[in-house]
mmCIF file of C-alpha atoms in Angstrom:
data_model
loop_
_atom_site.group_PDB
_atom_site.id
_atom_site.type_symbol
_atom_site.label_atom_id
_atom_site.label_comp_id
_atom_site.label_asym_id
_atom_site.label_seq_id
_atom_site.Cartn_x
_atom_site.Cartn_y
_atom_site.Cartn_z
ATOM 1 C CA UNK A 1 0.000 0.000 0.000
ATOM 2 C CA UNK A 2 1.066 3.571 -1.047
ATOM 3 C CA UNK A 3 1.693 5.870 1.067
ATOM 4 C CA UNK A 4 -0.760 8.520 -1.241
ATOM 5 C CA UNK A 5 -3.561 6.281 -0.699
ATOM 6 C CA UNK A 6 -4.241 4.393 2.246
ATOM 7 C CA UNK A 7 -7.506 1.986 3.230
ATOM 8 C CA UNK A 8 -10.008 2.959 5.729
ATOM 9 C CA UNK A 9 -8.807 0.905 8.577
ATOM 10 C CA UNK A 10 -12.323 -0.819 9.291
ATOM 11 C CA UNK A 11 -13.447 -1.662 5.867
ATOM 12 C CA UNK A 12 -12.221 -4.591 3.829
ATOM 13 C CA UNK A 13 -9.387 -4.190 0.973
ATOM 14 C CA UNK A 14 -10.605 -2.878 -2.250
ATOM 15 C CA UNK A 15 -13.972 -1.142 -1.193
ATOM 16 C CA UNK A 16 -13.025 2.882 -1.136
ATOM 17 C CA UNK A 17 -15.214 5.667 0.003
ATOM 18 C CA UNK A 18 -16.471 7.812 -2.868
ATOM 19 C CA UNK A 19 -16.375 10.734 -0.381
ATOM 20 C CA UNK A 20 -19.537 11.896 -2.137
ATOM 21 C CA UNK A 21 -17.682 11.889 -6.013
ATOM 22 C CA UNK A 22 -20.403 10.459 -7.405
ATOM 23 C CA UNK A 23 -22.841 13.384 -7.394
ATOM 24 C CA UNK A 24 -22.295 15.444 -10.191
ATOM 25 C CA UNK A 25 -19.071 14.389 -12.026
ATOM 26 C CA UNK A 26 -21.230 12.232 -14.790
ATOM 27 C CA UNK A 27 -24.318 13.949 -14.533
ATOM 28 C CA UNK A 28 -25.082 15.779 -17.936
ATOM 29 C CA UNK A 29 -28.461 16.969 -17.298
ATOM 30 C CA UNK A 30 -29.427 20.111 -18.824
ATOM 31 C CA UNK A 31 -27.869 23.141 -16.616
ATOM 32 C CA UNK A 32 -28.808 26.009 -17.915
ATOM 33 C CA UNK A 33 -26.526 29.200 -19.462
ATOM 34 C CA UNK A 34 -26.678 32.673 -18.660
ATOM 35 C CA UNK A 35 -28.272 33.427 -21.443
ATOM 36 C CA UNK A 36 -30.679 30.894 -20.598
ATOM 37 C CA UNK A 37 -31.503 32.940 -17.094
ATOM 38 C CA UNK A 38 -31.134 35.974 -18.758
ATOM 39 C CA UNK A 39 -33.888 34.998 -21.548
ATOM 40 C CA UNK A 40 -36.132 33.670 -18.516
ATOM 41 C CA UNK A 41 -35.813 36.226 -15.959
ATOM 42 C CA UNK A 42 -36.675 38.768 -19.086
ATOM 43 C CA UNK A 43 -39.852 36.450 -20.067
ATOM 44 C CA UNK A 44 -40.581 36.806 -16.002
ATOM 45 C CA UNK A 45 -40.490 40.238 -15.751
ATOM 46 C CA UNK A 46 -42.229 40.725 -19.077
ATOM 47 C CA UNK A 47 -45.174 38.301 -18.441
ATOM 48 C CA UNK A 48 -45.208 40.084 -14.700
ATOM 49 C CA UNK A 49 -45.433 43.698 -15.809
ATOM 50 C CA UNK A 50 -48.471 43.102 -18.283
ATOM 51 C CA UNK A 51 -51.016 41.808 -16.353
ATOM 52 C CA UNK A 52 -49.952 44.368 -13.355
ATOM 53 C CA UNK A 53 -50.339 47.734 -16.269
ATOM 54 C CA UNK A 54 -53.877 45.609 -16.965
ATOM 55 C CA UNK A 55 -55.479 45.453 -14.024
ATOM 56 C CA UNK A 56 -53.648 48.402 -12.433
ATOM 57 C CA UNK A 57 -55.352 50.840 -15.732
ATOM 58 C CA UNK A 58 -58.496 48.642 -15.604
ATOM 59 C CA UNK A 59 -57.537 47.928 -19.772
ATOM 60 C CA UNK A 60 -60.695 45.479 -19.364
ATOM 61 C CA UNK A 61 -63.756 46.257 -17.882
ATOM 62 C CA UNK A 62 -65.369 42.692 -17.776
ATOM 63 C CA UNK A 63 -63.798 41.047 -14.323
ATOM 64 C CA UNK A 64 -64.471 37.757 -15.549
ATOM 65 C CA UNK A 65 -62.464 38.692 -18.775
ATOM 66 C CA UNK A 66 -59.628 40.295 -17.184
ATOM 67 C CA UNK A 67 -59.655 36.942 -14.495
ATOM 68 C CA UNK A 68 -59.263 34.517 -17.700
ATOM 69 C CA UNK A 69 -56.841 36.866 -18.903
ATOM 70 C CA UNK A 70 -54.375 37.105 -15.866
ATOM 71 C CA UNK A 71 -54.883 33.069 -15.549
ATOM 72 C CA UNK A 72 -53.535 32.926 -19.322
ATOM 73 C CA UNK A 73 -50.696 35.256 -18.124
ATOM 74 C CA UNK A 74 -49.871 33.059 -15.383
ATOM 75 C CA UNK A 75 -50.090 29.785 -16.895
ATOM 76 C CA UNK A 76 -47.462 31.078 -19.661
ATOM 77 C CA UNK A 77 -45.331 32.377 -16.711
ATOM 78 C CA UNK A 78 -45.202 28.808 -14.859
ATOM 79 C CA UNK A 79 -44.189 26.994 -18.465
ATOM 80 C CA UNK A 80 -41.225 30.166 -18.479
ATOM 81 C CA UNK A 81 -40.081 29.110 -14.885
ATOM 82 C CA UNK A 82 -40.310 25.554 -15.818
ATOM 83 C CA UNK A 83 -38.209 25.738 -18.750
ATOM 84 C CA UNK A 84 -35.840 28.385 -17.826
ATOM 85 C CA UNK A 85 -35.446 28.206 -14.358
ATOM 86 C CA UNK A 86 -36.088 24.722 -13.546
ATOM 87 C CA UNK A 87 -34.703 23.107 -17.254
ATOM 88 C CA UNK A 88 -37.254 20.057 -17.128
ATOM 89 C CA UNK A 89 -38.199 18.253 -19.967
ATOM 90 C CA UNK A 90 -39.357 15.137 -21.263
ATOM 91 C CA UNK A 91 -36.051 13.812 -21.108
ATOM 92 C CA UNK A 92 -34.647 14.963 -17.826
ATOM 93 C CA UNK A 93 -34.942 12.086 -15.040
ATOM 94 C CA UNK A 94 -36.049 9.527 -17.604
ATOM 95 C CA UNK A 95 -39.505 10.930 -18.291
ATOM 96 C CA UNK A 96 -40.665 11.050 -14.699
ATOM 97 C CA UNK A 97 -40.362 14.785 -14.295
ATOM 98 C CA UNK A 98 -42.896 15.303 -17.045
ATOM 99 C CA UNK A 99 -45.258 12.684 -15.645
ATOM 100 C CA UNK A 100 -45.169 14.556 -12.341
ATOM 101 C CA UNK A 101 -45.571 17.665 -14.434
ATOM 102 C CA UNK A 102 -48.611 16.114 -15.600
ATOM 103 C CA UNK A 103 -50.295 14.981 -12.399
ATOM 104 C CA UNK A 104 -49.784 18.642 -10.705
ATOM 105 C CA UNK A 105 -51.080 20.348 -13.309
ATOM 106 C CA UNK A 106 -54.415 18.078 -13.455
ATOM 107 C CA UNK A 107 -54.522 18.360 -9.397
ATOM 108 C CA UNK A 108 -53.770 22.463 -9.779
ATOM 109 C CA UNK A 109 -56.215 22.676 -12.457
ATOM 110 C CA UNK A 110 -59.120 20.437 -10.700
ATOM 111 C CA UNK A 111 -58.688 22.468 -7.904
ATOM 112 C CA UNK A 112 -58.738 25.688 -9.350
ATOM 113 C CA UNK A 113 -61.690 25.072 -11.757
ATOM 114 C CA UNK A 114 -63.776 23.573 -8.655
ATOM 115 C CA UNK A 115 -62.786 26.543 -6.340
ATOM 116 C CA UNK A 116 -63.998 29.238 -9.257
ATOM 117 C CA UNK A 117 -66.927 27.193 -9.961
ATOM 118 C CA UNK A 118 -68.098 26.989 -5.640
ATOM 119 C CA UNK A 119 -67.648 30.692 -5.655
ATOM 120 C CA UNK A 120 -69.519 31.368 -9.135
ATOM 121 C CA UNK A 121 -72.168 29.361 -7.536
ATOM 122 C CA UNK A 122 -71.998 30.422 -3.306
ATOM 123 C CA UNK A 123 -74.619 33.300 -4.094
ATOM 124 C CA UNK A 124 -77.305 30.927 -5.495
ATOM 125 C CA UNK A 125 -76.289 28.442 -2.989
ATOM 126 C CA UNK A 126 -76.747 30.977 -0.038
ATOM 127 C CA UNK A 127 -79.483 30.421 2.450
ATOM 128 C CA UNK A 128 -82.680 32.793 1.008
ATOM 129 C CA UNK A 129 -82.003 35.114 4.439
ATOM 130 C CA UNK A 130 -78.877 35.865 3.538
ATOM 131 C CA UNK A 131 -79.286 36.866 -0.009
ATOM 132 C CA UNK A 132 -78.067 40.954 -0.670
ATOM 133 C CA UNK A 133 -81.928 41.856 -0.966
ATOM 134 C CA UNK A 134 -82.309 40.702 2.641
ATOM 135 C CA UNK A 135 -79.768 42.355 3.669
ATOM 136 C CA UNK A 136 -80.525 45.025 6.146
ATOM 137 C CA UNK A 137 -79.103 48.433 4.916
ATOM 138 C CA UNK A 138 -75.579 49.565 6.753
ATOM 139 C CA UNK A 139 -76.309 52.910 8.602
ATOM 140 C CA UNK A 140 -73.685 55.100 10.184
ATOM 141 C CA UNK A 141 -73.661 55.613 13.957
ATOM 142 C CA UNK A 142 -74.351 58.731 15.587
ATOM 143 C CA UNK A 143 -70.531 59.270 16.659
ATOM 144 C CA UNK A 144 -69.041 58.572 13.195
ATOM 145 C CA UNK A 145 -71.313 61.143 11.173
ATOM 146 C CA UNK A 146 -69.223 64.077 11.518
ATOM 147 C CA UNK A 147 -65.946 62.007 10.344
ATOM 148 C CA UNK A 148 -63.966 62.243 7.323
ATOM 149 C CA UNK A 149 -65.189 59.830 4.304
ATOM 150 C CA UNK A 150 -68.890 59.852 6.302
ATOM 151 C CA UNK A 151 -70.429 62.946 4.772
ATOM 152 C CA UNK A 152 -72.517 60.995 2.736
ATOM 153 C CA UNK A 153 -74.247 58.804 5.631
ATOM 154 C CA UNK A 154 -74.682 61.678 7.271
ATOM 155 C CA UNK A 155 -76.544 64.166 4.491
ATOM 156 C CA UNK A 156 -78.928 61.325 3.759
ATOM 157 C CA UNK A 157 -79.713 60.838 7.524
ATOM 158 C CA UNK A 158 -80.678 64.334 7.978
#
């Protein structure tokens, strides 16, 4: 035995420690360039900034329309991440990254489309007391009519 290289005193001859050399050294998956983040964080921003100018100049006046929209928006922004930031494919891992790609999406997308649909549908669902026309009318107290914002509530009380 060498002198450069000596055996770990409790294991048998011929069995070395990797000392964790095995990570990394023949792994080619896809690592992505700078240009790669550049192009990504860019897309980010880009796909960011859009919806924000939308909804923060009210560009659509339809809720439900401008809701679709920003969902479009972020869908395209999750495939960006995914391929820039997180380089998964259908080759990476032998396939099983886009199978598990697959599954969260249906999961995120059942849950999404059964959460919209409970709220479309909680104000037909709502007990018949408790419907808006029911609903007594708000009135402002006696001590908050003279406050700022409250002129209103208190010219139509008077």
């Amino acid at each position: 035995m060498s002198r450069g290289h000596q055996e770990h005193p409790a294991r048998p001859m011929g069995q070395h420690d990797d000392h964790g050399h095995g990570h990394g050294h023949g792994d080619h998956a896809a690592h992505g360039t700078m240009k790669d983040y550049v192009t990504g964080f860019v897309l980010a921003v880009i796909l960011t900034a859009i919806p924000f100018w939308m909804v923060m100049n009210k560009s659509i006046s339809s809720s439900a329309t401008l809701g679709i929209v920003l969902l479009a928006f972020a869908a395209v922004q999750i495939v960006v991440h995914i391929k820039y930031f997180l380089h998964m494919n259908g080759k990476s891992e032998g396939g099983w990254n886009m199978l598990a790609m697959i599954f969260t999406i249906v999961i995120v997308v059942i849950t999404l489309s059964g959460s919209l649909w409970v709220m479309y549908h909680l104000n037909h669902n709502m007990m018949p007391t408790m419907s808006p026309e029911n609903m007594p009318t708000e009135t402002v107290p006696q001590s908050m009519q003279g406050m700022q914002g409250m002129q209103h509530g208190a010219a139509q009380s008077k």
